[in-house]
mmCIF file of C-alpha atoms in Angstrom:
data_model
loop_
_atom_site.group_PDB
_atom_site.id
_atom_site.type_symbol
_atom_site.label_atom_id
_atom_site.label_comp_id
_atom_site.label_asym_id
_atom_site.label_seq_id
_atom_site.Cartn_x
_atom_site.Cartn_y
_atom_site.Cartn_z
ATOM 1 C CA MET A 1 -0.176 19.572 -8.433
ATOM 2 C CA ASP A 2 -3.112 19.074 -10.633
ATOM 3 C CA VAL A 3 -5.004 15.974 -9.758
ATOM 4 C CA PHE A 4 -4.820 14.553 -13.258
ATOM 5 C CA GLU A 5 -0.997 15.075 -13.280
ATOM 6 C CA ALA A 6 -0.763 13.336 -9.912
ATOM 7 C CA MET A 7 -2.751 10.330 -11.209
ATOM 8 C CA GLU A 8 -0.669 10.082 -14.255
ATOM 9 C CA SER A 9 2.527 9.548 -12.295
ATOM 10 C CA ALA A 10 1.192 8.033 -9.020
ATOM 11 C CA MET A 11 3.239 4.964 -9.476
ATOM 12 C CA THR A 12 3.940 2.475 -6.587
ATOM 13 C CA MET A 13 7.271 3.636 -5.171
ATOM 14 C CA ARG A 14 9.349 1.104 -3.244
ATOM 15 C CA TRP A 15 12.661 3.003 -2.928
ATOM 16 C CA PHE A 16 12.898 5.363 -0.037
ATOM 17 C CA ALA A 17 15.376 7.710 1.601
ATOM 18 C CA ASP A 18 15.791 7.492 5.352
ATOM 19 C CA GLU A 19 14.703 11.101 5.798
ATOM 20 C CA PRO A 20 11.682 11.396 8.205
ATOM 21 C CA VAL A 21 8.255 12.303 6.970
ATOM 22 C CA PRO A 22 6.727 15.244 8.845
ATOM 23 C CA ASP A 23 3.602 14.483 10.991
ATOM 24 C CA GLU A 24 1.629 17.076 9.017
ATOM 25 C CA LEU A 25 2.170 15.182 5.819
ATOM 26 C CA ILE A 26 1.086 11.866 7.458
ATOM 27 C CA ASP A 27 -2.047 13.685 8.650
ATOM 28 C CA LYS A 28 -2.713 14.826 5.004
ATOM 29 C CA LEU A 29 -2.378 11.295 3.831
ATOM 30 C CA ILE A 30 -4.861 9.968 6.365
ATOM 31 C CA TRP A 31 -7.166 12.938 5.609
ATOM 32 C CA ALA A 32 -7.071 11.992 1.968
ATOM 33 C CA GLY A 33 -7.838 8.402 2.796
ATOM 34 C CA THR A 34 -10.932 9.528 4.709
ATOM 35 C CA ARG A 35 -12.238 11.528 1.823
ATOM 36 C CA ALA A 36 -12.872 8.354 -0.130
ATOM 37 C CA SER A 37 -16.300 7.020 -0.696
ATOM 38 C CA SER A 38 -17.600 4.044 1.380
ATOM 39 C CA PRO A 39 -20.721 1.893 1.389
ATOM 40 C CA GLU A 40 -23.592 3.907 2.998
ATOM 41 C CA ASN A 41 -20.939 6.408 4.125
ATOM 42 C CA SER A 42 -20.044 3.821 6.734
ATOM 43 C CA GLN A 43 -16.336 4.880 6.765
ATOM 44 C CA LEU A 44 -15.234 1.403 7.751
ATOM 45 C CA TRP A 45 -11.572 2.195 7.876
ATOM 46 C CA ASP A 46 -8.923 2.567 10.516
ATOM 47 C CA PHE A 47 -5.285 3.485 9.916
ATOM 48 C CA ILE A 48 -2.413 2.204 12.025
ATOM 49 C CA VAL A 49 0.597 4.499 11.447
ATOM 50 C CA VAL A 50 3.962 2.938 12.514
ATOM 51 C CA LYS A 51 6.812 5.439 12.970
ATOM 52 C CA SER A 52 8.904 3.798 15.650
ATOM 53 C CA PRO A 53 12.027 2.161 14.260
ATOM 54 C CA GLU A 54 11.757 -0.650 16.830
ATOM 55 C CA GLN A 55 8.139 -1.399 15.725
ATOM 56 C CA ARG A 56 9.074 -1.281 12.093
ATOM 57 C CA ALA A 57 11.989 -3.741 12.813
ATOM 58 C CA ARG A 58 9.538 -6.015 14.626
ATOM 59 C CA LEU A 59 7.123 -5.887 11.778
ATOM 60 C CA HIS A 60 9.846 -6.562 9.239
ATOM 61 C CA GLU A 61 11.039 -9.653 11.104
ATOM 62 C CA THR A 62 7.466 -10.815 11.403
ATOM 63 C CA ILE A 63 6.668 -10.408 7.694
ATOM 64 C CA VAL A 64 10.114 -11.506 6.263
ATOM 65 C CA PRO A 65 12.044 -13.491 8.861
ATOM 66 C CA ASP A 66 14.414 -14.838 6.178
ATOM 67 C CA ILE A 67 14.746 -12.766 2.977
ATOM 68 C CA SER A 68 16.698 -15.595 1.320
ATOM 69 C CA SER A 69 13.404 -17.667 1.348
ATOM 70 C CA LEU A 70 12.255 -15.251 -1.409
ATOM 71 C CA ASP A 71 15.251 -15.884 -3.643
ATOM 72 C CA PRO A 72 13.461 -18.385 -5.884
ATOM 73 C CA VAL A 73 10.667 -15.783 -6.496
ATOM 74 C CA ARG A 74 13.280 -13.132 -7.166
ATOM 75 C CA GLU A 75 15.162 -15.291 -9.645
ATOM 76 C CA ARG A 76 11.874 -16.189 -11.479
ATOM 77 C CA MET A 77 10.988 -12.551 -11.819
ATOM 78 C CA ALA A 78 14.487 -11.684 -12.956
ATOM 79 C CA ASP A 79 14.144 -14.176 -15.771
ATOM 80 C CA ALA A 80 10.766 -12.807 -16.966
ATOM 81 C CA ALA A 81 10.691 -11.790 -20.590
ATOM 82 C CA ASP A 82 8.580 -8.737 -19.758
ATOM 83 C CA PRO A 83 10.842 -5.867 -18.606
ATOM 84 C CA VAL A 84 7.957 -4.459 -16.532
ATOM 85 C CA LYS A 85 7.685 -7.630 -14.582
ATOM 86 C CA ARG A 86 11.450 -7.770 -14.121
ATOM 87 C CA ARG A 87 11.290 -4.224 -12.671
ATOM 88 C CA MET A 88 8.390 -5.041 -10.425
ATOM 89 C CA GLY A 89 10.162 -8.146 -9.180
ATOM 90 C CA GLU A 90 13.351 -6.174 -8.416
ATOM 91 C CA SER A 91 11.499 -3.390 -6.639
ATOM 92 C CA GLY A 92 9.269 -5.714 -4.743
ATOM 93 C CA TYR A 93 12.242 -7.671 -3.445
ATOM 94 C CA HIS A 94 13.946 -4.515 -2.522
ATOM 95 C CA LEU A 95 10.965 -3.313 -0.477
ATOM 96 C CA LEU A 96 10.829 -6.685 1.361
ATOM 97 C CA ALA A 97 14.533 -6.566 2.057
ATOM 98 C CA THR A 98 14.477 -2.926 3.395
ATOM 99 C CA LEU A 99 10.957 -2.757 4.905
ATOM 100 C CA ARG A 100 12.198 -1.651 8.290
ATOM 101 C CA GLU A 101 13.968 1.295 6.677
ATOM 102 C CA ALA A 102 10.794 2.787 5.178
ATOM 103 C CA PRO A 103 10.194 5.860 7.335
ATOM 104 C CA ILE A 104 6.550 5.159 7.783
ATOM 105 C CA LEU A 105 4.297 2.022 7.547
ATOM 106 C CA ILE A 106 0.605 2.514 7.370
ATOM 107 C CA PHE A 107 -1.769 -0.423 7.765
ATOM 108 C CA VAL A 108 -5.265 0.296 6.350
ATOM 109 C CA CYS A 109 -7.794 -1.705 8.276
ATOM 110 C CA GLY A 110 -11.466 -2.192 7.877
ATOM 111 C CA SER A 111 -14.517 -3.914 9.342
ATOM 112 C CA SER A 112 -17.883 -5.036 8.078
ATOM 113 C CA LEU A 113 -21.147 -3.273 8.349
ATOM 114 C CA VAL A 114 -22.144 -5.622 11.141
ATOM 115 C CA PRO A 115 -20.138 -4.915 14.329
ATOM 116 C CA GLY A 116 -18.122 -7.906 15.368
ATOM 117 C CA ASP A 117 -18.670 -9.727 12.097
ATOM 118 C CA PRO A 118 -15.833 -9.485 9.453
ATOM 119 C CA ARG A 119 -17.454 -11.849 7.034
ATOM 120 C CA GLU A 120 -19.043 -9.311 4.678
ATOM 121 C CA ASP A 121 -15.765 -8.660 2.888
ATOM 122 C CA ARG A 122 -17.121 -6.625 -0.011
ATOM 123 C CA TYR A 123 -18.091 -3.640 2.094
ATOM 124 C CA GLN A 124 -14.905 -3.280 4.028
ATOM 125 C CA TYR A 125 -12.661 -3.760 0.961
ATOM 126 C CA ALA A 126 -14.696 -1.112 -0.957
ATOM 127 C CA ALA A 127 -13.820 1.351 1.838
ATOM 128 C CA ILE A 128 -10.142 0.136 2.215
ATOM 129 C CA TYR A 129 -9.265 0.261 -1.467
ATOM 130 C CA GLY A 130 -10.869 3.648 -2.036
ATOM 131 C CA ALA A 131 -9.011 5.113 0.887
ATOM 132 C CA SER A 132 -5.708 3.527 -0.226
ATOM 133 C CA GLN A 133 -6.039 4.933 -3.795
ATOM 134 C CA ASN A 134 -6.723 8.456 -2.462
ATOM 135 C CA MET A 135 -3.611 8.184 -0.292
ATOM 136 C CA LEU A 136 -1.511 7.013 -3.209
ATOM 137 C CA VAL A 137 -2.551 10.052 -5.313
ATOM 138 C CA ALA A 138 -2.243 12.402 -2.341
ATOM 139 C CA GLY A 139 1.284 11.056 -1.684
ATOM 140 C CA ARG A 140 2.267 11.714 -5.203
ATOM 141 C CA ALA A 141 0.913 15.371 -5.010
ATOM 142 C CA LEU A 142 3.001 15.839 -1.848
ATOM 143 C CA GLY A 143 6.090 14.430 -3.452
ATOM 144 C CA LEU A 144 6.018 11.351 -1.290
ATOM 145 C CA GLY A 145 6.579 7.779 -2.544
ATOM 146 C CA VAL A 146 3.781 5.409 -1.482
ATOM 147 C CA ALA A 147 3.818 1.597 -1.946
ATOM 148 C CA PRO A 148 0.419 -0.065 -1.337
ATOM 149 C CA THR A 149 0.900 -3.733 -0.858
ATOM 150 C CA GLY A 150 -0.396 -6.964 0.617
ATOM 151 C CA ILE A 151 2.810 -8.066 2.206
ATOM 152 C CA HIS A 152 1.160 -8.386 5.634
ATOM 153 C CA ASN A 153 -0.390 -11.562 4.098
ATOM 154 C CA LEU A 154 3.003 -13.319 4.296
ATOM 155 C CA ASN A 155 2.280 -13.533 8.054
ATOM 156 C CA SER A 156 -1.090 -11.855 8.714
ATOM 157 C CA ARG A 157 -1.496 -13.604 12.144
ATOM 158 C CA GLY A 158 1.878 -12.463 13.308
ATOM 159 C CA VAL A 159 1.315 -8.838 11.978
ATOM 160 C CA ARG A 160 -2.020 -8.665 13.751
ATOM 161 C CA GLN A 161 -0.378 -9.678 17.063
ATOM 162 C CA VAL A 162 2.428 -7.125 16.745
ATOM 163 C CA LEU A 163 -0.137 -4.414 15.992
ATOM 164 C CA ASN A 164 -2.786 -5.672 18.445
ATOM 165 C CA VAL A 165 -5.513 -5.520 15.801
ATOM 166 C CA PRO A 166 -8.991 -6.256 17.241
ATOM 167 C CA ASP A 167 -10.498 -9.523 16.038
ATOM 168 C CA HIS A 168 -13.376 -7.857 14.170
ATOM 169 C CA LYS A 169 -10.958 -5.803 12.045
ATOM 170 C CA ILE A 170 -8.968 -6.874 9.007
ATOM 171 C CA ILE A 171 -5.760 -5.511 7.562
ATOM 172 C CA GLY A 172 -6.492 -4.807 3.867
ATOM 173 C CA VAL A 173 -3.505 -2.850 2.782
ATOM 174 C CA THR A 174 0.082 -2.264 4.049
ATOM 175 C CA MET A 175 1.593 0.976 2.696
ATOM 176 C CA ALA A 176 5.216 1.895 2.904
ATOM 177 C CA VAL A 177 5.738 5.731 2.761
ATOM 178 C CA GLY A 178 8.761 7.880 2.470
ATOM 179 C CA TRP A 179 10.682 10.329 0.218
ATOM 180 C CA PRO A 180 11.552 8.581 -3.011
ATOM 181 C CA THR A 181 15.145 7.949 -4.141
ATOM 182 C CA ARG A 182 14.038 7.218 -7.747
ATOM 183 C CA PRO A 183 12.202 9.521 -10.040
ATOM 184 C CA PHE A 184 8.455 9.352 -10.595
ATOM 185 C CA ARG A 185 7.412 8.428 -14.221
ATOM 186 C CA PRO A 186 4.104 8.025 -15.954
ATOM 187 C CA VAL A 187 2.216 4.842 -15.097
ATOM 188 C CA LYS A 188 1.858 2.322 -17.883
ATOM 189 C CA ARG A 189 -1.780 1.626 -18.597
ATOM 190 C CA LYS A 190 -3.865 0.372 -21.538
ATOM 191 C CA PRO A 191 -5.373 3.069 -23.808
ATOM 192 C CA ILE A 192 -8.935 3.861 -22.718
ATOM 193 C CA ALA A 193 -10.166 2.920 -26.133
ATOM 194 C CA ASP A 194 -9.183 -0.784 -25.282
ATOM 195 C CA VAL A 195 -11.337 -0.836 -22.174
ATOM 196 C CA MET A 196 -14.220 1.567 -22.854
ATOM 197 C CA HIS A 197 -17.628 0.380 -24.168
ATOM 198 C CA PHE A 198 -20.745 2.431 -24.992
ATOM 199 C CA ASP A 199 -24.325 1.348 -24.321
ATOM 200 C CA GLY A 200 -23.245 -2.242 -23.731
ATOM 201 C CA TRP A 201 -20.187 -4.475 -24.108
#
């Protein structure tokens, strides 16, 4: 798939079939992530790939111990006037409710330029987000659905314990990956004329 075509339809996909994802495609996603730029070519990323159904279930229970606790958020999104927000609310809730069923979970981690010191966030996030975007586009080119999220933040301490993440590493992005059960469609973005400036603001 042409890279521009992949970018045009590299939407966040939160609806997955239970069909397994071959290891060679997971390797391609990680490879794509590691092609991203990073400060001083520091390559501050690590990727925790979770395939085991038992570990996915453990993570699901850690992140969302009680899905009904999210009902107020779901209802608020369902009442949104903007249809895009309604769709996002529905699909976000669906992902949280079915997280253990996503065939693959990938946790994109990072560290600062100073070993053992995670305080310099800008460096690690520059690496993490670049890698995650590459993986999203690569997933689309491979026909895979990818959902980059921050849902680990619902219980970051618990997720870190389940995954045994070292103290000097952070989890920046949680990605659910699988074969999509809904069609890809073009992403909705502002026209470039609305956001492009020449020679100044």
